[in-house]
Each structure stands twice: as C-alpha cells, then as structure tokens.
Coordinates of N, CA and C in Angstrom, one line a residue:
X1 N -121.2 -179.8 67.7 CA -122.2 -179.9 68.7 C -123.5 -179.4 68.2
X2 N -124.6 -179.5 68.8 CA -126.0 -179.5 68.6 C -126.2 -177.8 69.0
X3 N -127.0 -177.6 68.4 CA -127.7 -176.2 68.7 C -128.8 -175.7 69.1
X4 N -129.3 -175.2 69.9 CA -130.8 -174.4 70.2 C -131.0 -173.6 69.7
X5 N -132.7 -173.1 68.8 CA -132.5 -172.0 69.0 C -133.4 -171.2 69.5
X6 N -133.0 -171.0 71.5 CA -133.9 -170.8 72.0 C -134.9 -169.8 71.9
X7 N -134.2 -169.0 71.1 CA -135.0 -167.4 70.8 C -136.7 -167.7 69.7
X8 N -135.6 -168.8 68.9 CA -136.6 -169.2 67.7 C -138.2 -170.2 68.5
X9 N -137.5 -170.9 69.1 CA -138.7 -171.5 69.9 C -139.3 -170.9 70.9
X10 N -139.6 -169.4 71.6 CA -139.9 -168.9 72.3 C -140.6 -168.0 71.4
X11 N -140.3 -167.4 70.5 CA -141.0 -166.7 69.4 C -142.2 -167.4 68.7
X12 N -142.1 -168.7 68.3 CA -142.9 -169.6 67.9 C -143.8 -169.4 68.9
X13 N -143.6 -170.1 70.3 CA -144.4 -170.2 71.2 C -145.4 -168.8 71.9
X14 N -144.6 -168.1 71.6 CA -145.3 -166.6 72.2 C -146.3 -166.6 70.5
X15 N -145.6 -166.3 69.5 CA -146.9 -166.6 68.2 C -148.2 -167.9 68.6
X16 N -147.8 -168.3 69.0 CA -148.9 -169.6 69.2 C -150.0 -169.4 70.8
X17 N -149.3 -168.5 71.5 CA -150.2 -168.5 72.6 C -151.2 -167.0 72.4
X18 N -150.0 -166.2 71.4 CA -151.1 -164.4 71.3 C -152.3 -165.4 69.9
X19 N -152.0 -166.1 68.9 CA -153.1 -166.3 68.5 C -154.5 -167.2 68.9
X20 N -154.4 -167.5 70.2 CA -155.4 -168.5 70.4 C -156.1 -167.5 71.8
X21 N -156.0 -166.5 71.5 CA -156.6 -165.6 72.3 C -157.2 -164.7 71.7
X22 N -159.4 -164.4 71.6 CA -159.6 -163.0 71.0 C -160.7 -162.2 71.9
X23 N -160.5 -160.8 71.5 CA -161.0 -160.0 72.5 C -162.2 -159.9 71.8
X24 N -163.1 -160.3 72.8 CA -165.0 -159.8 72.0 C -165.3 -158.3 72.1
X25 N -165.7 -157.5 71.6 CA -165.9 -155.9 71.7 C -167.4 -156.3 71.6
X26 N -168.4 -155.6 72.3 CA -170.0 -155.1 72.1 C -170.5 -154.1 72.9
X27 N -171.0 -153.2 72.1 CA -171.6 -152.0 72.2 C -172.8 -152.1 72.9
X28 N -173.4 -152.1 74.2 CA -174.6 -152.2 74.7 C -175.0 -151.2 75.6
X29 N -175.8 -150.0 74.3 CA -176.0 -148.9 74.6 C -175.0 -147.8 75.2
X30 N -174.6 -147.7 76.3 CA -174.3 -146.4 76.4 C -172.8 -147.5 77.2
X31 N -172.8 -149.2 77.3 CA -171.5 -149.7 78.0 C -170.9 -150.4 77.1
X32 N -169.7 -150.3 77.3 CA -168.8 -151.2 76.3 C -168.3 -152.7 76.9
X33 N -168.7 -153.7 76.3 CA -168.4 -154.9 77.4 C -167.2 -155.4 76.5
X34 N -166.5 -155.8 76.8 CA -165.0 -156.5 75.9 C -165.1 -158.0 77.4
X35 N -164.5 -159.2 76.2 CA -164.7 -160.4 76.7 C -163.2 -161.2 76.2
X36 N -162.2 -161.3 76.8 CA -160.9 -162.1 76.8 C -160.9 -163.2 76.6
X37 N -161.3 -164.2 75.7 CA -161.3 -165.7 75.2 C -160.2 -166.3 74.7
X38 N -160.4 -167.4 75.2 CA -159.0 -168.2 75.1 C -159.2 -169.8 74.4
X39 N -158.7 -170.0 73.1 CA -159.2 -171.0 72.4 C -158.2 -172.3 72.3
X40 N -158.6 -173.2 72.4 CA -157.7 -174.5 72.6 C -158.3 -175.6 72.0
X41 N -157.6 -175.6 71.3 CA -158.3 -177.1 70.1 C -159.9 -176.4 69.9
X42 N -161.1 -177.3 70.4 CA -162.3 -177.2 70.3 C -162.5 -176.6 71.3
X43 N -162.1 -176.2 72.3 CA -162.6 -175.4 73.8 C -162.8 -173.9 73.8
X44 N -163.7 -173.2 74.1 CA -163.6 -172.2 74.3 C -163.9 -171.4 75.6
X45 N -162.7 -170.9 76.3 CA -162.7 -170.5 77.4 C -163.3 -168.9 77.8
X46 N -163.4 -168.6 79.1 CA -163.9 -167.4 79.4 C -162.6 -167.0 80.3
X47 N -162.0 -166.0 79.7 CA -160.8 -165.5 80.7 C -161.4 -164.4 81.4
X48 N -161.3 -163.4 80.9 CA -161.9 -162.4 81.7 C -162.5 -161.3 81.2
X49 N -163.6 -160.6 81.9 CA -164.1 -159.1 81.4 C -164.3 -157.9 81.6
X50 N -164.3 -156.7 80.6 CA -164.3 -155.5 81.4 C -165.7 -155.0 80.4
X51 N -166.3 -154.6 81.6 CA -167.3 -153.7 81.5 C -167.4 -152.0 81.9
X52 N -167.5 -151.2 80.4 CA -167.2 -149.6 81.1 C -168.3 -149.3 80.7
X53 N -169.0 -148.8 82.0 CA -170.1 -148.0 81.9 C -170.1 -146.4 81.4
X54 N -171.1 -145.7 80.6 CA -170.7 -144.6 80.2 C -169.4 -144.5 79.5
X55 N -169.1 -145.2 78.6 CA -167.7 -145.1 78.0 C -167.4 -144.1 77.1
X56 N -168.5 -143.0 76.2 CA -168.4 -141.9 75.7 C -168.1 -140.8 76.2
X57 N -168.4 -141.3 77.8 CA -168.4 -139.7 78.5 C -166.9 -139.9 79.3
X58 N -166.2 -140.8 78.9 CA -164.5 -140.7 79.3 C -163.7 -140.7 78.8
X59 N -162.7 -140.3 79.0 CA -161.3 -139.6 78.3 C -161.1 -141.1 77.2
X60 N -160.8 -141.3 75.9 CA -159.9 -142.2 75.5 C -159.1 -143.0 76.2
X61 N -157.8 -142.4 76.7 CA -156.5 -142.6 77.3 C -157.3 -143.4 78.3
X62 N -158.5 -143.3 79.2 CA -158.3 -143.9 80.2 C -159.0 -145.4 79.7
X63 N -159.9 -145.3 79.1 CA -160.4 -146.5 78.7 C -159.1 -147.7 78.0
X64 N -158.3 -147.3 77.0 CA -157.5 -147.7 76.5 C -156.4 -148.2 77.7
X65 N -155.9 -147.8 78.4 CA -155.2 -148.0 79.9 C -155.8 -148.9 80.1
X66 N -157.3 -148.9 80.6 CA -158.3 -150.9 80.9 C -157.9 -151.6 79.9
X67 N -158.6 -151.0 78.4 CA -158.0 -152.2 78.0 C -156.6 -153.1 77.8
X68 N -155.4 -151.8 77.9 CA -154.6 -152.5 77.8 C -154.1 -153.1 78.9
X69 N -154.8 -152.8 80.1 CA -154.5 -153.8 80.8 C -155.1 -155.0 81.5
X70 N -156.0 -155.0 80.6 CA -156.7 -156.3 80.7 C -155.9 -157.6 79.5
X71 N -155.2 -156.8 78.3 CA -154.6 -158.0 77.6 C -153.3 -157.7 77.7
X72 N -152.7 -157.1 78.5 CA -151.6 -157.5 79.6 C -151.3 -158.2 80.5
X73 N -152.4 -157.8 81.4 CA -152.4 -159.1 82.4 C -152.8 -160.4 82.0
X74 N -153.4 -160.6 81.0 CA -153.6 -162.2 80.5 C -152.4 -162.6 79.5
X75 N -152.1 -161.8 79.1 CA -150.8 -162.0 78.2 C -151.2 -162.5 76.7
X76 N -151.9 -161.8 76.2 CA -152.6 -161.6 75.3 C -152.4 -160.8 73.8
X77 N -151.4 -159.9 74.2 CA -150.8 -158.7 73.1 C -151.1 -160.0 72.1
X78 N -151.5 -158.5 71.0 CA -151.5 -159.3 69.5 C -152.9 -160.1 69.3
X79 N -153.6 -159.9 70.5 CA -155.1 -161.4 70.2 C -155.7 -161.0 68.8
X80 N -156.6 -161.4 68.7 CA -157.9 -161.1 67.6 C -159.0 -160.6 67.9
X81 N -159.3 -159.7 67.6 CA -160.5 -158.6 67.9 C -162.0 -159.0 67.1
X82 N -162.8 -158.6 68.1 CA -164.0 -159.0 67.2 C -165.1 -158.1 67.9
X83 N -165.7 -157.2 66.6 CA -166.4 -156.8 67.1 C -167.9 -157.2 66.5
X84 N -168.5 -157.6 67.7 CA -169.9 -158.3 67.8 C -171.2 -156.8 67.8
X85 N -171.7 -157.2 66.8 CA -172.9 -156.4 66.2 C -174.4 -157.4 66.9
X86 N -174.8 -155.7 67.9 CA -176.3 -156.7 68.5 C -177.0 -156.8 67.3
X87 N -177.6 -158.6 67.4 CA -178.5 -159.2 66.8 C -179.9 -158.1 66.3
X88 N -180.4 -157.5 67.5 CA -181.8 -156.5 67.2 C -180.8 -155.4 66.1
X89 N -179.8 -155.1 66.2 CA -179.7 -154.5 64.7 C -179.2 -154.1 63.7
X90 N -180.0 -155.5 63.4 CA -179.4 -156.1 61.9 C -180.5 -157.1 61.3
X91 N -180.7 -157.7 60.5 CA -181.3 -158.4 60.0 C -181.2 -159.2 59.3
X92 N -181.2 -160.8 59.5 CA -181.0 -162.1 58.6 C -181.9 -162.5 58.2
X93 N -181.0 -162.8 56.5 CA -182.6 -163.7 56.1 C -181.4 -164.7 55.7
X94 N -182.1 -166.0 55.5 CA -181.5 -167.0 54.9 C -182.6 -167.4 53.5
X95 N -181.6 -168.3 52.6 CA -182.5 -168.5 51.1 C -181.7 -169.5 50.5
X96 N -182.1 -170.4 50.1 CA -181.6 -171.2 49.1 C -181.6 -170.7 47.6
X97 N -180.7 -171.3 47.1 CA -180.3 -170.7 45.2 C -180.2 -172.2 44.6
X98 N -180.1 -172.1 43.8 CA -179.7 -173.2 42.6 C -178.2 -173.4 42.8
X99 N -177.7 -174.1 43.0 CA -175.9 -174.4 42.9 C -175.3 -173.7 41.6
X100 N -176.0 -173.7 40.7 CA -175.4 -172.7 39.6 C -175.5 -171.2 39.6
X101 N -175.8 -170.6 40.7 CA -175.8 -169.3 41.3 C -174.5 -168.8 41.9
X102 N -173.5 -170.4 42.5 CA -172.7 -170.0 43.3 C -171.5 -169.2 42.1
X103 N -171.4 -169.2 41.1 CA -170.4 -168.6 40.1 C -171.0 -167.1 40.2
X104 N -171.7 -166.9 40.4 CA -171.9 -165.6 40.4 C -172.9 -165.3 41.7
X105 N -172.6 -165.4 42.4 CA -173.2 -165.5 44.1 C -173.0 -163.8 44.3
X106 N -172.0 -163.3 43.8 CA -171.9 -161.3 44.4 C -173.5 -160.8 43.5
X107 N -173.6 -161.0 42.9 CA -174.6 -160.5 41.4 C -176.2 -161.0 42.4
X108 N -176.2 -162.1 42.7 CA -177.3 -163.0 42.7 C -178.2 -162.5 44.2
X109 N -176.8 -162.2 45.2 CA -177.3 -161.9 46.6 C -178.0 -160.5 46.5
X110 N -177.2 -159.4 45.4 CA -177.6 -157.9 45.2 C -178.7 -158.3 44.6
X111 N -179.3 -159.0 44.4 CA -180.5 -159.1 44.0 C -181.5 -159.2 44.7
X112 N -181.2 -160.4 45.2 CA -182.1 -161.0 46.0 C -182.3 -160.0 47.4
X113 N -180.7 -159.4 47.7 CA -181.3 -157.6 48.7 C -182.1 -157.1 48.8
X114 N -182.4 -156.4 47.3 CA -183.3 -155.4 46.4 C -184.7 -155.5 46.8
X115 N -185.0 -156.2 47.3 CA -186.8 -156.7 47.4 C -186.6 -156.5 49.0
X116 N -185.2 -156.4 50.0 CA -185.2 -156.6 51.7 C -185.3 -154.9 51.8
X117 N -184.0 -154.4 51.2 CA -183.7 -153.4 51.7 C -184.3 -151.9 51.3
X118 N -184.0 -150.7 51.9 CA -185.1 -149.5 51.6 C -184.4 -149.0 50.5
X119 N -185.3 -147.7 50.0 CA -184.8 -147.5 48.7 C -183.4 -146.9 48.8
X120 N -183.3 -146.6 50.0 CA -181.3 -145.8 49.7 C -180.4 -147.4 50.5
X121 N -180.3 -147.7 49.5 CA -179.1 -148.7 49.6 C -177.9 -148.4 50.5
X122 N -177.4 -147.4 50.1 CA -176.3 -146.5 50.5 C -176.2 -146.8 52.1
X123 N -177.3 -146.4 53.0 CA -177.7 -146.9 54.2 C -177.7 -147.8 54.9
X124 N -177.5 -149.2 54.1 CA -176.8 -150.2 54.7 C -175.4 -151.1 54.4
X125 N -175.5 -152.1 55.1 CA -174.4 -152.4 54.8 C -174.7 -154.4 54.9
X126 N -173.7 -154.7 54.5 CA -174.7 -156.5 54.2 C -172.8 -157.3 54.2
X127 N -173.0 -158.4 54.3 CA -172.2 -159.7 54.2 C -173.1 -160.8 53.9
X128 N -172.5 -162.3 53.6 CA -173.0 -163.4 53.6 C -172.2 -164.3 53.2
X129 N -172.8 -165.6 54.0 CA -171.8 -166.8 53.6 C -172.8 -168.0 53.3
X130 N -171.9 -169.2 53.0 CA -172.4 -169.8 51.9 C -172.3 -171.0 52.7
X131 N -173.6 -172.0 52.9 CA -173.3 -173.4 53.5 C -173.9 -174.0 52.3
X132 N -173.3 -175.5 52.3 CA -173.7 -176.4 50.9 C -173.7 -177.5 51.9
X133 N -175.3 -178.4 51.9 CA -175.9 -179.3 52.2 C -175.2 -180.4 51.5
X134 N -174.6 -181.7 51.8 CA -173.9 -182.5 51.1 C -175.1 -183.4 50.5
X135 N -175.8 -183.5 51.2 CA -177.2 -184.6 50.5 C -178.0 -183.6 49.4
X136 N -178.0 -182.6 49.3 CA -178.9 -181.8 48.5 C -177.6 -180.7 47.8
X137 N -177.5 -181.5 46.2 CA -176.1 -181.1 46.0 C -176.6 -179.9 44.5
X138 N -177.6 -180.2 44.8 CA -178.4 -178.9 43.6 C -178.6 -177.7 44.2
X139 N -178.8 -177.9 45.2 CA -179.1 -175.8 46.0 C -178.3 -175.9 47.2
X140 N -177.7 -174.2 47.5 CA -176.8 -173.6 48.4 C -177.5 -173.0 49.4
X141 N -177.4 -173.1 50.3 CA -177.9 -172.2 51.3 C -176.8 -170.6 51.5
X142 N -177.9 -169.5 51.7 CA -177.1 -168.5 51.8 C -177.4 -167.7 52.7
X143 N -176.9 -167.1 53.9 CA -177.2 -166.7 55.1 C -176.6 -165.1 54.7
X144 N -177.7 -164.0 55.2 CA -177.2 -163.0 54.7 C -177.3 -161.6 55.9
X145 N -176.5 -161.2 56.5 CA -176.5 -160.3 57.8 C -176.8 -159.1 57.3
X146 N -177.9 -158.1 57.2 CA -177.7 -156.8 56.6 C -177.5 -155.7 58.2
X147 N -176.9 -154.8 58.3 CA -177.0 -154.0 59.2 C -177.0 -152.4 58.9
X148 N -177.8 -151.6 59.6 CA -177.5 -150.0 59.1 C -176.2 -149.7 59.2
X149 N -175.6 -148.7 58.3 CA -174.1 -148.7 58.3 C -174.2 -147.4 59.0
X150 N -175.2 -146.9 59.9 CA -174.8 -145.9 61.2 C -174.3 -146.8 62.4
X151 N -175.4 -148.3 62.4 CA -174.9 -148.9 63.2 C -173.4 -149.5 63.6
X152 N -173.0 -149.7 62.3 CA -171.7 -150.6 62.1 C -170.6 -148.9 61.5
X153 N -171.2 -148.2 61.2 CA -169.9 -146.6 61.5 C -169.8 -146.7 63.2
X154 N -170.1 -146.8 64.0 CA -170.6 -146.2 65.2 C -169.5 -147.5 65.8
X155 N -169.9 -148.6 65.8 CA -168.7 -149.9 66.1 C -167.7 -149.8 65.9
X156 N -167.4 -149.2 64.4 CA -166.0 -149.3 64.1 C -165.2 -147.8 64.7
X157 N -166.2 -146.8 64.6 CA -165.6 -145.8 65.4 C -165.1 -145.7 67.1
X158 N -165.9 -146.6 67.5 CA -165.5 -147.0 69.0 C -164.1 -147.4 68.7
X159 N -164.0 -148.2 68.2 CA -162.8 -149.2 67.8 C -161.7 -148.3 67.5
X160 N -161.5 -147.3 66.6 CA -160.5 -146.4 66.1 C -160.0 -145.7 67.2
X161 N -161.2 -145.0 68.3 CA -160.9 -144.2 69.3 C -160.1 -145.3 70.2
X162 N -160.3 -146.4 70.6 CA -159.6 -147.0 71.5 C -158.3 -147.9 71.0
X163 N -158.0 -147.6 70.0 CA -157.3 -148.5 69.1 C -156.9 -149.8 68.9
X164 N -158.3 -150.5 68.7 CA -158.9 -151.5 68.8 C -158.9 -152.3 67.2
X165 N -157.4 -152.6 66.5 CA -157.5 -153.2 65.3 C -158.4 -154.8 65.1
X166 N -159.8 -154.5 64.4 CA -160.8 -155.5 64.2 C -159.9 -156.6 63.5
X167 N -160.1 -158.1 63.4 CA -160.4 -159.2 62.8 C -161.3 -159.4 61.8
X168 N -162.1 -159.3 62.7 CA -163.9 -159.4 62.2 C -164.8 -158.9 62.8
X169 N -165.9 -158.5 61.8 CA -167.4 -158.2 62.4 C -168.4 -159.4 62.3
X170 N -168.9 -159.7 63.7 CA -170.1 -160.7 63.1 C -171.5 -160.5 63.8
X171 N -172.5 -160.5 63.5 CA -173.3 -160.5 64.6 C -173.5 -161.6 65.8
X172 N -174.4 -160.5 66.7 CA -174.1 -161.7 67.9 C -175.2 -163.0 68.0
X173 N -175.2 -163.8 68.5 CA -176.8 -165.4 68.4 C -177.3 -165.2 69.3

C-alpha cells in the first residue's frame, strides 16, 4: 500500500511559509519600528507593525516579549531579518568602471573610496553591488552604500540586545 509522509510534507510546508516572511528592523531615533512582510511570488504584503517608543529606556525582556509576539501571532518563527539603515546616514555614490575592473572590483572600489571617505577609514563602513547594462557591454555600473560604523555598531547592537539574528543590512529608498 501507498504511504504519506505526512510529517514530511508539513515540514516542507511550515519551511516554505517561515521563509516567505521578513521582519524590517529601523532605528528612528529614540523608536524602534519593526514591519512583518509577507512575500508571495512578486507581491509584497504589509502584515503588521510594532512601534516602541523609547525603546532604550526598557527592560530587554519586555521588548523581546513584543517582538515575539508579533512573529507569533503571524506565524512567522524563523522569518528573515533586515535591518534597514536610514538613508540620511549613509552615503551613495554610484560610478561606472571599465568591465575589465570587474576581476578585480574589491581593489578598484578601495580606491575609488579613498577620494569619498575621511582620513580614518577605520570609521566607516561600505558595501556595493554591481549592475551590468546589457546594451553597454564595456562598463559596469557600481552602486556603493558607505555608512559610519557608529551608525551600523549601534543597529547591530539593538539587534543583539533583542535577539534579533540579521539577514541583511540595506539602506532604506
């Protein structure tokens, strides 16, 4: 006779509904806003939000209690965390390169830093990614986010206190 294995497809299913769910984190001033999104094919949904005002001046435990029960009640355990870095501070530049840059793109971007950033390096902190125009197959475009690394210590520390394991950092549009 035929078999199920119901446990197996319930597992599957519970993997497939906690990854199409991620929690936004942003720091706005003195409130912490967290945003429950829910992603489905191309769609992206607004499930729900918590806003804590004065969130340094309260216990851990109790904030963590909201949060967890805001991705409780949605059913959410396990989503994807993101913590969103305000736009005012940080700073993009974008630049095109020569497509023969992209072999050595880590080398090329520290460079091209060097003329943005102040003389203690140390002080910030940078990423970038790489779009390639298909009609213009000789130069890369290179989008580059630098932020103070007080700013982005200070995000990821919120995050540790509430135990908030990140995905990603991105800034916000």
């Amino acid at each position: 006779p035929a078999t199920t294995k119901k446990n197996g497809n319930d597992d599957f299913h519970k993997t497939m509904v906690m990854n199409k769910h991620s929690l936004g984190i942003f720091i706005d001033g003195e409130t912490l806003r967290l945003a429950l999104l829910s992603r489905r094919f191309k769609k992206i949904t607004w499930i729900e939000g918590l806003s804590i005002d004065k969130f340094a001046e309260k216990p851990p435990s109790e904030i963590q209690k909201q949060i967890s029960g805001l991705i409780q009640k949605n059913k959410a355990t396990g989503c994807r965390s993101v913590l969103v870095i305000p736009w005012g501070d940080g700073v993009v530049r974008q630049i095109k390169l020569p497509a023969e840059a992209e072999s050595n793109l880590v080398k090329v971007v520290e460079y091209q830093l060097a003329g943005l950033l102040p003389s203690d390096e140390a002080s910030v902190a940078y990423d970038f990614f790489v779009s390639k125009n298909k009609a213009d197959v000789k130069t890369i475009g290179v989008t580059i986010f630098v932020v103070l690394r007080s700013v982005l210590q200070r995000g990821l520390g919120v995050c540790r206190a509430f135990d908030l394991k990140l995905d990603r950092i991105i800034p916000s549009s």
